[in-house]
XYZ file of N, CA, C and O in Angstrom:
260
model
N -53.435 -83.755 -5.237
C -52.315 -84.471 -5.735
C -52.524 -84.926 -7.166
O -53.567 -84.733 -7.779
N -51.528 -85.562 -7.647
C -51.559 -86.038 -9.020
C -51.976 -87.504 -9.140
O -52.100 -88.025 -10.240
N -52.210 -88.157 -7.995
C -52.509 -89.585 -8.060
C -53.345 -90.016 -6.864
O -53.503 -89.275 -5.898
N -53.875 -91.227 -6.972
C -54.554 -91.857 -5.838
C -53.736 -93.064 -5.428
O -53.039 -93.659 -6.251
N -53.811 -93.414 -4.160
C -53.086 -94.574 -3.644
C -54.112 -95.567 -3.129
O -54.989 -95.212 -2.344
N -53.993 -96.793 -3.601
C -54.911 -97.853 -3.196
C -54.152 -98.952 -2.477
O -53.001 -99.240 -2.785
N -54.824 -99.577 -1.525
C -54.267 -100.763 -0.878
C -54.688 -101.962 -1.717
O -55.877 -102.163 -1.974
N -53.708 -102.744 -2.167
C -53.981 -103.901 -3.020
C -53.322 -105.139 -2.428
O -52.482 -105.044 -1.534
N -53.701 -106.279 -2.941
C -53.174 -107.551 -2.455
C -52.358 -108.218 -3.554
O -52.802 -108.317 -4.701
N -51.166 -108.674 -3.203
C -50.330 -109.461 -4.108
C -50.638 -110.921 -3.800
O -50.205 -111.453 -2.776
N -51.411 -111.586 -4.675
C -51.814 -112.958 -4.367
C -50.665 -113.964 -4.439
O -50.694 -114.968 -3.737
N -49.668 -113.680 -5.249
C -48.552 -114.621 -5.377
C -47.710 -114.686 -4.114
O -47.257 -115.752 -3.708
N -47.477 -113.532 -3.489
C -46.655 -113.494 -2.276
C -47.483 -113.266 -1.012
O -46.926 -113.125 0.079
N -48.802 -113.203 -1.172
C -49.721 -113.061 -0.040
C -49.341 -111.882 0.857
O -49.084 -112.038 2.045
N -49.284 -110.697 0.249
C -48.926 -109.496 1.010
C -49.742 -108.309 0.523
O -50.236 -108.284 -0.598
N -49.880 -107.312 1.409
C -50.549 -106.065 1.058
C -49.529 -105.093 0.492
O -48.393 -105.032 0.962
N -49.940 -104.347 -0.524
C -49.091 -103.349 -1.158
C -49.876 -102.064 -1.357
O -51.101 -102.073 -1.324
N -49.164 -100.982 -1.589
C -49.784 -99.726 -1.987
C -49.565 -99.558 -3.488
O -48.466 -99.785 -3.985
N -50.625 -99.190 -4.200
C -50.523 -98.959 -5.637
C -50.916 -97.504 -5.906
O -52.010 -97.082 -5.565
N -49.988 -96.760 -6.493
C -50.225 -95.358 -6.821
C -50.637 -95.268 -8.283
O -49.932 -95.782 -9.163
N -51.779 -94.615 -8.556
C -52.329 -94.525 -9.909
C -52.533 -93.052 -10.252
O -53.196 -92.315 -9.517
N -51.978 -92.633 -11.391
C -52.128 -91.249 -11.824
C -53.609 -90.972 -12.129
O -54.315 -91.844 -12.637
N -54.084 -89.775 -11.793
C -55.474 -89.393 -12.075
C -55.720 -89.363 -13.576
O -54.837 -89.005 -14.359
N -56.936 -89.703 -13.962
C -57.299 -89.746 -15.386
C -57.024 -88.425 -16.092
O -56.528 -88.405 -17.212
N -57.367 -87.327 -15.449
C -57.216 -86.013 -16.098
C -55.750 -85.663 -16.353
O -55.440 -84.887 -17.234
N -54.839 -86.252 -15.582
C -53.413 -85.966 -15.753
C -52.716 -86.992 -16.642
O -51.638 -86.721 -17.170
N -53.335 -88.163 -16.808
C -52.707 -89.228 -17.589
C -52.540 -88.839 -19.057
O -51.689 -89.378 -19.743
N -53.342 -87.889 -19.508
C -53.263 -87.475 -20.921
C -52.347 -86.268 -21.111
O -52.086 -85.863 -22.238
N -51.877 -85.693 -20.030
C -50.976 -84.536 -20.108
C -49.541 -85.025 -20.061
O -49.115 -85.627 -19.085
N -48.796 -84.765 -21.118
C -47.432 -85.273 -21.244
C -46.525 -84.927 -20.089
O -45.808 -85.776 -19.571
N -46.558 -83.670 -19.644
C -45.652 -83.242 -18.570
C -45.979 -83.936 -17.252
O -45.076 -84.360 -16.526
N -47.258 -84.081 -16.941
C -47.656 -84.728 -15.680
C -47.292 -86.206 -15.699
O -46.795 -86.745 -14.701
N -47.522 -86.863 -16.824
C -47.188 -88.280 -16.936
C -45.682 -88.490 -16.848
O -45.211 -89.388 -16.154
N -44.924 -87.629 -17.490
C -43.460 -87.715 -17.417
C -42.985 -87.548 -15.984
O -42.139 -88.307 -15.500
N -43.533 -86.576 -15.271
C -43.151 -86.338 -13.872
C -43.496 -87.551 -13.001
O -42.718 -87.952 -12.131
N -44.658 -88.149 -13.238
C -45.092 -89.331 -12.491
C -44.109 -90.494 -12.701
O -43.695 -91.152 -11.750
N -43.724 -90.736 -13.950
C -42.808 -91.838 -14.258
C -41.391 -91.576 -13.757
O -40.717 -92.496 -13.278
N -40.943 -90.332 -13.828
C -39.614 -89.988 -13.289
C -39.591 -90.199 -11.778
O -38.610 -90.693 -11.231
N -40.684 -89.840 -11.111
C -40.765 -90.069 -9.661
C -40.627 -91.556 -9.353
O -39.876 -91.949 -8.453
N -41.317 -92.398 -10.098
C -41.238 -93.846 -9.872
C -39.820 -94.360 -10.113
O -39.295 -95.151 -9.326
N -39.195 -93.913 -11.188
C -37.828 -94.346 -11.497
C -36.844 -93.894 -10.429
O -35.952 -94.651 -10.026
N -36.997 -92.674 -9.977
C -36.104 -92.136 -8.945
C -36.271 -92.892 -7.630
O -35.287 -93.319 -7.013
N -37.520 -93.081 -7.198
C -37.769 -93.775 -5.938
C -37.316 -95.232 -5.990
O -36.891 -95.786 -4.976
N -37.380 -95.845 -7.158
C -36.970 -97.249 -7.259
C -35.478 -97.434 -7.014
O -35.027 -98.535 -6.706
N -34.706 -96.370 -7.130
C -33.262 -96.439 -6.944
C -32.824 -96.109 -5.514
O -31.645 -96.233 -5.189
N -33.779 -95.701 -4.688
C -33.456 -95.300 -3.319
C -33.749 -96.425 -2.339
O -34.716 -97.166 -2.503
N -32.919 -96.531 -1.321
C -33.146 -97.474 -0.233
C -32.969 -96.728 1.075
O -31.864 -96.293 1.410
N -34.074 -96.568 1.784
C -34.062 -95.859 3.061
C -35.265 -96.352 3.860
O -36.317 -96.618 3.284
N -35.143 -96.475 5.180
C -36.255 -96.978 5.989
C -37.521 -96.118 5.905
O -38.618 -96.618 6.144
N -37.388 -94.843 5.565
C -38.550 -93.955 5.494
C -39.094 -93.773 4.083
O -39.971 -92.942 3.864
N -38.583 -94.533 3.117
C -39.051 -94.453 1.735
C -39.626 -95.805 1.345
O -38.948 -96.835 1.455
N -40.868 -95.796 0.891
C -41.516 -97.034 0.470
C -40.866 -97.511 -0.826
O -40.719 -96.736 -1.767
N -40.471 -98.784 -0.901
C -39.824 -99.276 -2.119
C -40.809 -99.386 -3.289
O -41.982 -99.680 -3.102
N -40.305 -99.159 -4.478
C -41.076 -99.332 -5.710
C -40.708 -100.699 -6.278
O -39.538 -100.986 -6.512
N -41.726 -101.545 -6.495
C -41.480 -102.900 -6.979
C -41.646 -103.017 -8.487
O -40.994 -103.839 -9.118
N -42.542 -102.225 -9.070
C -42.720 -102.273 -10.515
C -43.561 -101.086 -10.988
O -44.232 -100.436 -10.195
N -43.471 -100.819 -12.285
C -44.297 -99.808 -12.939
C -45.026 -100.515 -14.065
O -44.431 -101.317 -14.786
N -46.317 -100.244 -14.188
C -47.090 -100.890 -15.240
C -48.277 -100.027 -15.609
O -48.433 -98.907 -15.129
N -49.107 -100.560 -16.503
C -50.286 -99.848 -16.945
C -51.535 -100.678 -16.662
O -51.523 -101.896 -16.801
N -52.604 -99.980 -16.296
C -53.900 -100.613 -16.118
C -54.545 -100.794 -17.500
O -54.073 -100.268 -18.493
N -55.647 -101.513 -17.532
C -56.354 -101.739 -18.799
C -56.816 -100.440 -19.446
O -56.928 -100.362 -20.661
N -57.069 -99.404 -18.625
C -57.521 -98.117 -19.184
C -56.361 -97.217 -19.610
O -56.558 -96.076 -20.012
N -55.124 -97.703 -19.509
C -53.957 -96.959 -19.975
C -53.237 -96.152 -18.925
O -52.143 -95.669 -19.160
N -53.845 -96.003 -17.754
C -53.171 -95.235 -16.693
C -52.037 -96.029 -16.086
O -52.089 -97.233 -15.994
N -50.974 -95.296 -15.672
C -49.845 -95.902 -14.972
C -50.122 -95.906 -13.495
O -50.814 -95.112 -12.969
Protein backbone atom coordinates (compact mmCIF):
# COMPACT_ATOMS: atom_id res chain seq x y z
CA UNK A 1 0.00 0.00 0.00
CA UNK A 2 0.83 3.62 -0.05
CA UNK A 3 0.46 4.22 3.68
CA UNK A 4 0.56 2.78 7.18
CA UNK A 5 -2.32 2.96 9.64
CA UNK A 6 -1.64 3.49 13.32
CA UNK A 7 -3.94 3.34 16.31
CA UNK A 8 -3.61 6.65 18.18
CA UNK A 9 -5.25 8.30 21.16
CA UNK A 10 -7.08 11.63 21.11
CA UNK A 11 -6.35 12.95 24.61
CA UNK A 12 -8.82 15.83 24.39
CA UNK A 13 -11.83 13.60 23.69
CA UNK A 14 -10.40 10.44 25.29
CA UNK A 15 -10.96 8.20 22.27
CA UNK A 16 -9.01 5.86 20.00
CA UNK A 17 -8.55 6.85 16.36
CA UNK A 18 -6.87 5.47 13.27
CA UNK A 19 -4.19 7.66 11.70
CA UNK A 20 -3.15 6.95 8.11
CA UNK A 21 0.38 8.13 7.22
CA UNK A 22 1.83 8.12 3.71
CA UNK A 23 5.08 6.10 3.38
CA UNK A 24 8.28 8.14 3.32
CA UNK A 25 9.27 6.92 -0.14
CA UNK A 26 5.94 8.12 -1.59
CA UNK A 27 5.74 11.41 0.31
CA UNK A 28 8.28 12.95 -2.06
CA UNK A 29 6.50 11.79 -5.22
CA UNK A 30 4.03 14.42 -6.38
CA UNK A 31 1.51 12.05 -7.95
CA UNK A 32 1.37 9.72 -4.92
CA UNK A 33 0.99 12.61 -2.49
CA UNK A 34 -1.74 14.18 -4.62
CA UNK A 35 -3.62 10.86 -4.75
CA UNK A 36 -3.29 10.47 -0.96
CA UNK A 37 -4.70 13.97 -0.32
CA UNK A 38 -7.52 13.57 -2.86
CA UNK A 39 -8.51 10.32 -1.13
CA UNK A 40 -8.70 12.13 2.22
CA UNK A 41 -10.75 14.98 0.75
CA UNK A 42 -13.12 12.59 -0.99
CA UNK A 43 -13.64 10.39 2.07
CA UNK A 44 -14.24 13.42 4.28
CA UNK A 45 -17.33 14.23 2.21
CA UNK A 46 -18.88 10.77 2.51
CA UNK A 47 -21.17 9.54 5.26
CA UNK A 48 -21.86 5.82 5.34
CA UNK A 49 -21.80 3.22 8.14
CA UNK A 50 -19.08 1.23 6.31
CA UNK A 51 -16.77 4.22 5.69
CA UNK A 52 -14.53 5.49 8.47
CA UNK A 53 -14.97 9.26 8.85
CA UNK A 54 -12.04 11.61 8.22
CA UNK A 55 -11.69 14.17 11.01
CA UNK A 56 -8.67 16.14 9.81
CA UNK A 57 -5.63 16.22 7.53
CA UNK A 58 -2.29 17.44 8.81
CA UNK A 59 1.45 17.02 8.64
CA UNK A 60 3.86 15.32 11.01
CA UNK A 61 7.11 17.00 12.07
CA UNK A 62 8.94 15.08 9.31
CA UNK A 63 6.62 16.54 6.64
CA UNK A 64 4.55 13.45 5.93
CA UNK A 65 0.76 13.73 5.74
